[in-house]
Amino acid sequence: MLTPDWIDAFGAAVTLAVREVSATSLQTEATAEALNPTVTDWINAVSGALTFLAAVAAGLFAWRAAHWTKEQAKAADDQVTVAHAALALAQQEAQDARDEAAHQRSEARRATLRLEEARIDATMPTITVLTSEPLWPPVEPSIVGGDANPLPVGTASPVLHMPRDADRRIAVRMPVTIRNDSQQHVAIMPGGFLDSNSLTLGNRPTEIPPGQSVFGQVEANRSLGEWAEIYHARIDGDPGAEHVATIVYLGQGDTSANDTWTIMLGGTPVEPVPKLDGVWRIIEEVHRGDGGIAAMGGGARPRERIYFLSKSRNERLDDI
């Protein structure tokens, strides 16, 4: 293999020989004319050979230059590739660092929120909301006020006809107990409740002393036509319309919380009488042991608490 050092040595020797021959040719040019043709031819042959060698040396130098150019180009490409890889790595490391910083900020924010929530929790009273089984039988609300009339139920009861009785009102009530388990007075805001005298509590504050309870009822008051629609919806797998009532406690102070309990009462108390079109009756029991479509039930959902950093500015804690 022709190495760059060998090419350099060879080229230098050829160059030196060419120079010496050129000098000798100049000195002996006159003498050569006096010599016989054989000597002159010999000198010309030697000069031609040296010229050829000089051309070879020039070609080798050119090859070497071209070879070095390719090597330099490849080296440059390799450097570019390495640089691109280093840049990609640096960019990925920078992105990883940004992601980690964002994660740490998020964790710090979450920890701050949890600490503030715990501080607010310590100031909030403990309120317990309990529901009982719906009262049975259903009642027919009085149009003129006063006590509602219990309705007959079961197979022995009078039947209801559609559409004649479509607007007849049937109400199902479920008792609710609201207990103040804290050592402070609380004022709740009930919505969609009746008190123990079957009077609407409305959206006015109801005071509960420490350790005391108030009692109310959730009432689903619908027409026979509406109850029948719920029955058909339940056949198709839809729960149908449900009665919703709420209990709200507004925490004291600008930085505090609001609690909401949602009470649901669903199902239907009526069922069609078999083989009689348009004839309905009220089921005998609130729950059907046979898993029938007609049944009533309800309960309270878990309390929902909304934290406020400032109620006056309507600034929730999870907004910071």
Coordinates of N, CA, C and O in Angstrom, one line a residue, residues 125-254:
P125 N -67.0 22.3 60.5 CA -67.7 21.4 61.4 C -68.0 20.0 60.8 O -67.9 19.9 59.5
T126 N -68.2 19.0 61.6 CA -68.6 17.7 61.1 C -70.1 17.5 61.1 O -70.8 17.6 62.1
I127 N -70.6 17.4 59.8 CA -72.1 17.3 59.6 C -72.3 15.9 59.0 O -71.7 15.6 58.0
T128 N -73.2 15.2 59.5 CA -73.6 13.8 59.0 C -75.0 13.9 58.4 O -75.9 14.4 59.0
V129 N -75.1 13.3 57.2 CA -76.4 13.3 56.5 C -76.8 11.8 56.4 O -76.0 11.0 55.8
L130 N -77.9 11.4 56.9 CA -78.4 10.0 56.8 C -79.7 9.9 56.2 O -80.6 10.8 56.4
T131 N -80.0 8.9 55.4 CA -81.3 8.7 54.8 C -81.8 7.3 55.2 O -81.1 6.4 55.6
S132 N -83.1 7.2 55.2 CA -83.8 6.0 55.5 C -84.6 5.5 54.3 O -84.6 6.1 53.3
E133 N -85.2 4.3 54.5 CA -86.0 3.7 53.4 C -87.2 4.7 53.1 O -87.7 5.4 54.0
P134 N -87.6 4.8 51.8 CA -88.8 5.6 51.5 C -90.0 5.1 52.3 O -90.2 3.9 52.5
L135 N -90.8 6.1 52.7 CA -92.0 5.7 53.5 C -93.0 5.1 52.5 O -93.2 5.4 51.4
W136 N -93.7 4.1 53.1 CA -94.7 3.4 52.3 C -96.0 3.2 53.1 O -95.9 3.0 54.4
P137 N -97.1 3.4 52.6 CA -97.4 3.6 51.1 C -97.2 5.1 50.7 O -97.0 6.0 51.5
P138 N -97.1 5.3 49.4 CA -97.1 6.6 48.8 C -98.3 7.4 49.3 O -99.3 6.8 49.8
V139 N -98.3 8.7 49.1 CA -99.4 9.6 49.5 C -99.9 10.4 48.3 O -99.2 10.6 47.3
E140 N -101.1 10.9 48.4 CA -101.7 11.8 47.4 C -101.7 13.2 48.1 O -102.4 13.4 49.0
P141 N -100.8 14.1 47.6 CA -100.7 15.4 48.3 C -102.1 16.1 48.2 O -102.8 16.0 47.3
S142 N -102.3 16.8 49.3 CA -103.6 17.5 49.4 C -103.5 18.8 48.6 O -102.5 19.5 48.6
I143 N -104.5 19.1 47.8 CA -104.6 20.2 47.0 C -104.8 21.5 47.8 O -104.2 22.6 47.5
V144 N -105.5 21.4 48.9 CA -105.8 22.6 49.7 C -104.9 22.7 51.0 O -105.1 23.6 51.8
G145 N -103.9 21.8 51.0 CA -103.0 21.9 52.2 C -103.4 20.8 53.2 O -104.5 20.2 53.1
G146 N -102.6 20.7 54.3 CA -102.9 19.8 55.3 C -102.2 18.4 55.0 O -101.3 18.3 54.2
D147 N -102.6 17.4 55.8 CA -102.0 16.1 55.7 C -102.3 15.5 54.3 O -103.4 15.6 53.8
A148 N -101.3 14.7 53.8 CA -101.5 14.0 52.6 C -102.3 12.7 52.9 O -102.2 12.2 54.0
N149 N -102.9 12.2 51.9 CA -103.7 11.0 52.0 C -102.9 9.8 51.6 O -102.5 9.7 50.4
P150 N -102.7 8.7 52.4 CA -102.1 7.5 52.0 C -102.9 6.8 50.9 O -104.1 6.8 50.9
L151 N -102.2 6.2 49.9 CA -102.8 5.6 48.8 C -102.9 4.1 49.0 O -101.9 3.5 49.6
P152 N -103.9 3.4 48.6 CA -104.0 2.0 48.7 C -103.0 1.3 47.7 O -102.7 1.9 46.7
V153 N -102.4 0.2 48.1 CA -101.4 -0.4 47.3 C -101.7 -1.9 47.1 O -102.6 -2.5 47.8
G154 N -101.0 -2.5 46.2 CA -101.1 -4.0 46.0 C -102.2 -4.4 45.1 O -103.0 -3.6 44.5
T155 N -102.3 -5.7 44.9 CA -103.3 -6.2 44.0 C -104.8 -6.0 44.4 O -105.7 -6.0 43.6
A156 N -105.0 -5.8 45.7 CA -106.4 -5.6 46.2 C -106.8 -4.1 46.1 O -107.9 -3.8 46.4
S157 N -105.8 -3.2 45.7 CA -106.1 -1.8 45.7 C -106.9 -1.4 44.4 O -106.8 -2.1 43.4
P158 N -107.6 -0.3 44.4 CA -108.3 0.2 43.2 C -107.2 0.5 42.1 O -106.1 0.9 42.5
V159 N -107.5 0.2 40.9 CA -106.6 0.4 39.8 C -106.7 1.9 39.3 O -107.7 2.5 39.6
L160 N -105.7 2.3 38.6 CA -105.6 3.6 38.0 C -105.7 3.4 36.5 O -105.0 2.5 35.9
H161 N -106.4 4.3 35.8 CA -106.6 4.1 34.4 C -105.9 5.3 33.6 O -105.9 6.5 34.0
M162 N -105.2 4.9 32.6 CA -104.6 5.9 31.7 C -105.4 5.9 30.4 O -105.9 4.9 29.9
P163 N -105.7 7.1 29.9 CA -105.2 8.4 30.3 C -106.1 9.1 31.3 O -105.8 10.3 31.7
R164 N -107.2 8.5 31.8 CA -108.1 9.2 32.7 C -107.4 9.8 33.9 O -107.6 10.9 34.3
D165 N -106.5 8.9 34.5 CA -105.9 9.4 35.8 C -104.4 9.8 35.5 O -103.6 9.9 36.5
A166 N -104.1 10.2 34.3 CA -102.7 10.6 34.0 C -102.2 11.7 34.9 O -101.0 11.8 35.2
D167 N -103.1 12.6 35.3 CA -102.6 13.8 36.0 C -102.7 13.6 37.5 O -102.4 14.6 38.3
R168 N -103.1 12.5 38.0 CA -103.3 12.3 39.4 C -101.9 12.2 40.1 O -101.0 11.5 39.6
R169 N -101.8 13.0 41.2 CA -100.5 13.1 41.8 C -100.2 12.0 42.8 O -101.1 11.5 43.6
I170 N -99.0 11.5 42.8 CA -98.6 10.4 43.7 C -97.2 10.8 44.2 O -96.3 11.1 43.4
A171 N -97.1 10.9 45.5 CA -95.8 11.4 46.1 C -95.2 10.3 47.0 O -95.9 9.6 47.7
V172 N -93.9 10.1 46.8 CA -93.1 9.2 47.6 C -92.1 10.0 48.5 O -91.4 10.9 47.9
R173 N -92.1 9.7 49.8 CA -91.2 10.5 50.7 C -90.2 9.6 51.3 O -90.4 8.5 51.6
M174 N -89.0 10.2 51.5 CA -87.9 9.5 52.1 C -87.3 10.4 53.3 O -86.9 11.5 53.1
P175 N -87.3 9.8 54.5 CA -86.8 10.6 55.7 C -85.3 10.8 55.6 O -84.5 10.0 55.1
V176 N -84.9 12.0 56.0 CA -83.5 12.4 56.0 C -83.2 13.0 57.4 O -83.9 13.8 57.9
T177 N -82.0 12.6 58.0 CA -81.5 13.1 59.2 C -80.3 13.9 59.0 O -79.3 13.4 58.3
I178 N -80.2 15.1 59.5 CA -79.0 16.0 59.4 C -78.5 16.2 60.8 O -79.2 16.9 61.6
R179 N -77.3 15.7 61.1 CA -76.8 15.8 62.5 C -75.5 16.6 62.5 O -74.6 16.5 61.7
N180 N -75.5 17.5 63.5 CA -74.3 18.3 63.8 C -73.4 17.6 64.8 O -73.7 17.7 66.0
D181 N -72.3 17.0 64.4 CA -71.4 16.3 65.2 C -70.3 17.1 65.7 O -69.3 16.6 66.3
S182 N -70.3 18.4 65.5 CA -69.2 19.3 65.9 C -69.6 20.0 67.2 O -70.7 19.9 67.8
Q183 N -68.7 20.9 67.7 CA -68.9 21.6 68.9 C -69.3 23.1 68.6 O -69.2 24.0 69.5
Q184 N -69.7 23.4 67.4 CA -70.1 24.7 67.1 C -71.5 24.7 66.4 O -72.0 23.7 65.9
H185 N -72.2 25.9 66.5 CA -73.5 26.0 65.8 C -73.2 26.1 64.3 O -72.3 26.6 63.8
V186 N -74.2 25.4 63.6 CA -74.1 25.4 62.1 C -75.4 25.9 61.6 O -76.5 25.7 62.2
A187 N -75.4 26.4 60.4 CA -76.6 26.8 59.7 C -76.5 26.2 58.3 O -75.6 26.5 57.5
I188 N -77.5 25.3 58.0 CA -77.5 24.6 56.7 C -78.5 25.3 55.8 O -79.5 25.9 56.3
M189 N -78.4 25.1 54.5 CA -79.3 25.6 53.5 C -79.9 24.3 52.8 O -79.3 23.8 51.9
P190 N -81.1 23.9 53.2 CA -81.7 22.7 52.5 C -82.5 23.2 51.3 O -83.1 24.2 51.3
G191 N -82.4 22.3 50.2 CA -83.2 22.6 49.0 C -83.9 21.4 48.6 O -83.4 20.3 48.4
G192 N -85.3 21.5 48.4 CA -86.1 20.4 48.0 C -86.5 19.5 49.1 O -86.7 18.3 48.9
F193 N -86.6 20.0 50.3 CA -86.9 19.2 51.5 C -88.3 19.7 52.1 O -88.7 20.8 52.0
L194 N -88.9 18.7 52.8 CA -90.0 19.0 53.7 C -89.6 18.8 55.1 O -88.7 18.0 55.4
D195 N -90.1 19.6 56.0 CA -89.8 19.4 57.4 C -90.6 18.3 58.0 O -91.4 17.6 57.3
S196 N -90.5 18.1 59.3 CA -91.2 16.9 59.9 C -92.8 17.1 59.9 O -93.5 16.2 60.1
N197 N -93.2 18.3 59.6 CA -94.6 18.6 59.5 C -95.1 18.7 58.0 O -96.2 19.2 57.7
S198 N -94.3 18.1 57.1 CA -94.5 18.1 55.7 C -94.6 19.5 55.1 O -95.3 19.7 54.1
L199 N -94.0 20.4 55.7 CA -93.9 21.8 55.1 C -92.6 22.0 54.5 O -91.5 21.5 54.9
T200 N -92.6 22.7 53.4 CA -91.3 22.9 52.6 C -90.4 23.8 53.4 O -90.7 24.9 53.9
L201 N -89.1 23.2 53.6 CA -88.1 24.0 54.3 C -87.6 25.2 53.4 O -87.3 26.2 53.9
G202 N -87.6 25.0 52.1 CA -87.2 26.1 51.2 C -85.7 26.3 51.3 O -84.9 25.4 51.8
N203 N -85.2 27.4 50.8 CA -83.8 27.7 50.8 C -83.4 28.7 51.9 O -82.6 29.6 51.7
R204 N -84.0 28.6 53.0 CA -83.7 29.5 54.2 C -82.8 28.7 55.1 O -82.8 27.5 55.3
P205 N -81.9 29.4 55.8 CA -81.0 28.7 56.8 C -81.7 28.0 57.9 O -82.7 28.5 58.4
T206 N -81.2 26.8 58.2 CA -81.8 26.1 59.3 C -80.7 25.8 60.3 O -79.6 25.3 60.0
E207 N -80.9 26.4 61.5 CA -79.9 26.3 62.6 C -79.9 24.9 63.2 O -80.9 24.3 63.5
I208 N -78.6 24.4 63.5 CA -78.5 23.1 64.2 C -77.5 23.3 65.3 O -76.3 23.6 65.1
P209 N -77.9 23.2 66.6 CA -76.9 23.4 67.7 C -75.9 22.2 67.8 O -76.2 21.2 67.1
P210 N -74.9 22.4 68.5 CA -73.9 21.3 68.6 C -74.5 20.0 69.2 O -75.3 20.0 70.1
G211 N -74.2 18.9 68.5 CA -74.7 17.6 68.9 C -76.2 17.4 68.7 O -76.7 16.3 69.1
Q212 N -76.8 18.3 68.0 CA -78.3 18.1 67.7 C -78.5 17.7 66.3 O -77.6 17.7 65.4
S213 N -79.8 17.3 66.0 CA -80.1 16.9 64.6 C -81.4 17.6 64.2 O -82.2 18.0 65.1
V214 N -81.6 17.7 62.9 CA -82.9 18.1 62.3 C -83.4 17.0 61.4 O -82.5 16.3 60.8
F215 N -84.7 16.9 61.3 CA -85.3 15.8 60.5 C -86.1 16.4 59.4 O -86.8 17.4 59.6
G216 N -86.0 15.8 58.2 CA -86.8 16.3 57.1 C -87.1 15.1 56.2 O -86.9 14.0 56.5
Q217 N -87.8 15.5 55.1 CA -88.1 14.4 54.1 C -87.8 15.0 52.7 O -88.0 16.1 52.4
V218 N -87.4 14.0 51.9 CA -87.3 14.3 50.5 C -88.5 13.8 49.8 O -88.9 12.6 50.0
E219 N -89.2 14.6 49.0 CA -90.4 14.1 48.4 C -90.3 14.2 46.9 O -90.1 15.2 46.3
A220 N -90.6 13.0 46.2 CA -90.7 12.9 44.8 C -92.2 12.9 44.5 O -92.9 11.9 44.7
N221 N -92.7 14.1 43.9 CA -94.1 14.3 43.7 C -94.3 14.4 42.2 O -93.9 15.3 41.6
R222 N -94.9 13.3 41.6 CA -95.1 13.3 40.2 C -96.6 12.8 39.9 O -97.3 12.2 40.7
S223 N -96.9 13.0 38.6 CA -98.2 12.5 38.2 C -98.1 11.0 37.8 O -97.0 10.5 37.6
L224 N -99.2 10.4 37.7 CA -99.2 9.0 37.2 C -98.6 8.9 35.9 O -97.8 7.9 35.6
G225 N -98.9 9.8 35.0 CA -98.3 9.8 33.6 C -96.7 9.8 33.7 O -96.0 9.1 33.0
E226 N -96.2 10.7 34.6 CA -94.8 10.8 34.7 C -94.2 9.5 35.3 O -93.1 9.0 34.9
W227 N -94.8 9.0 36.3 CA -94.3 7.7 36.9 C -94.3 6.6 35.9 O -93.4 5.7 35.8
A228 N -95.4 6.6 35.0 CA -95.4 5.5 34.0 C -94.3 5.7 33.0 O -93.7 4.7 32.5
E229 N -93.9 6.9 32.6 CA -92.8 7.2 31.7 C -91.5 6.6 32.3 O -90.6 6.0 31.6
I230 N -91.3 6.8 33.6 CA -90.1 6.3 34.3 C -90.1 4.8 34.2 O -89.1 4.1 34.0
Y231 N -91.3 4.2 34.4 CA -91.3 2.7 34.3 C -90.9 2.2 33.0 O -90.0 1.3 32.9
H232 N -91.3 2.8 31.9 CA -90.9 2.4 30.5 C -89.4 2.7 30.3 O -88.8 1.9 29.6
A233 N -88.9 3.8 30.8 CA -87.5 4.0 30.7 C -86.7 3.0 31.4 O -85.6 2.5 30.9
R234 N -87.1 2.5 32.6 CA -86.4 1.5 33.3 C -86.4 0.1 32.6 O -85.4 -0.7 32.7
I235 N -87.4 -0.1 31.8 CA -87.5 -1.3 31.0 C -86.3 -1.3 30.0 O -85.7 -2.4 29.8
D236 N -86.0 -0.1 29.5 CA -84.9 0.0 28.5 C -83.5 0.2 29.1 O -82.6 0.5 28.4
G237 N -83.5 0.0 30.5 CA -82.2 0.1 31.1 C -81.8 1.5 31.6 O -80.7 1.7 32.1
D238 N -82.7 2.5 31.4 CA -82.4 3.9 31.8 C -83.1 4.0 33.2 O -84.2 3.6 33.4
P239 N -82.4 4.7 34.2 CA -83.0 4.8 35.5 C -84.2 5.8 35.5 O -85.0 5.7 36.5
G240 N -84.3 6.6 34.5 CA -85.4 7.5 34.5 C -85.1 8.7 35.3 O -84.1 8.8 35.9
A241 N -86.1 9.6 35.3 CA -85.9 10.9 36.1 C -85.8 10.5 37.6 O -86.5 9.7 38.1
E242 N -84.9 11.3 38.3 CA -84.8 11.1 39.7 C -85.0 12.4 40.4 O -84.7 13.5 39.9
H243 N -85.5 12.4 41.6 CA -85.7 13.6 42.4 C -84.4 13.9 43.1 O -83.7 13.0 43.7
V244 N -84.0 15.2 43.0 CA -82.7 15.6 43.6 C -83.0 16.7 44.7 O -83.7 17.7 44.4
A245 N -82.4 16.5 45.9 CA -82.4 17.5 46.9 C -81.0 17.8 47.4 O -80.1 16.9 47.2
T246 N -80.8 18.9 47.9 CA -79.4 19.3 48.4 C -79.4 19.9 49.8 O -80.4 20.4 50.2
I247 N -78.3 19.7 50.4 CA -78.0 20.3 51.7 C -76.6 21.1 51.5 O -75.6 20.5 51.1
V248 N -76.6 22.3 51.9 CA -75.4 23.1 51.7 C -75.0 23.8 53.0 O -75.9 24.3 53.7
Y249 N -73.7 23.7 53.3 CA -73.2 24.4 54.5 C -72.1 25.3 54.0 O -71.2 24.9 53.2
L250 N -72.3 26.6 54.3 CA -71.3 27.6 53.9 C -70.3 27.9 55.0 O -70.7 28.4 56.1
G251 N -69.1 27.6 54.8 CA -68.0 27.8 55.8 C -67.9 29.2 56.1 O -68.0 30.1 55.3
Q252 N -67.5 29.5 57.4 CA -67.3 30.8 57.9 C -65.9 31.3 57.5 O -65.0 30.6 57.5
G253 N -65.8 32.6 57.3 CA -64.6 33.2 57.0 C -64.3 33.3 55.5 O -64.9 32.6 54.7
D254 N -63.4 34.2 55.1 CA -63.1 34.4 53.7 C -62.4 33.3 53.1 O -62.6 32.9 52.0

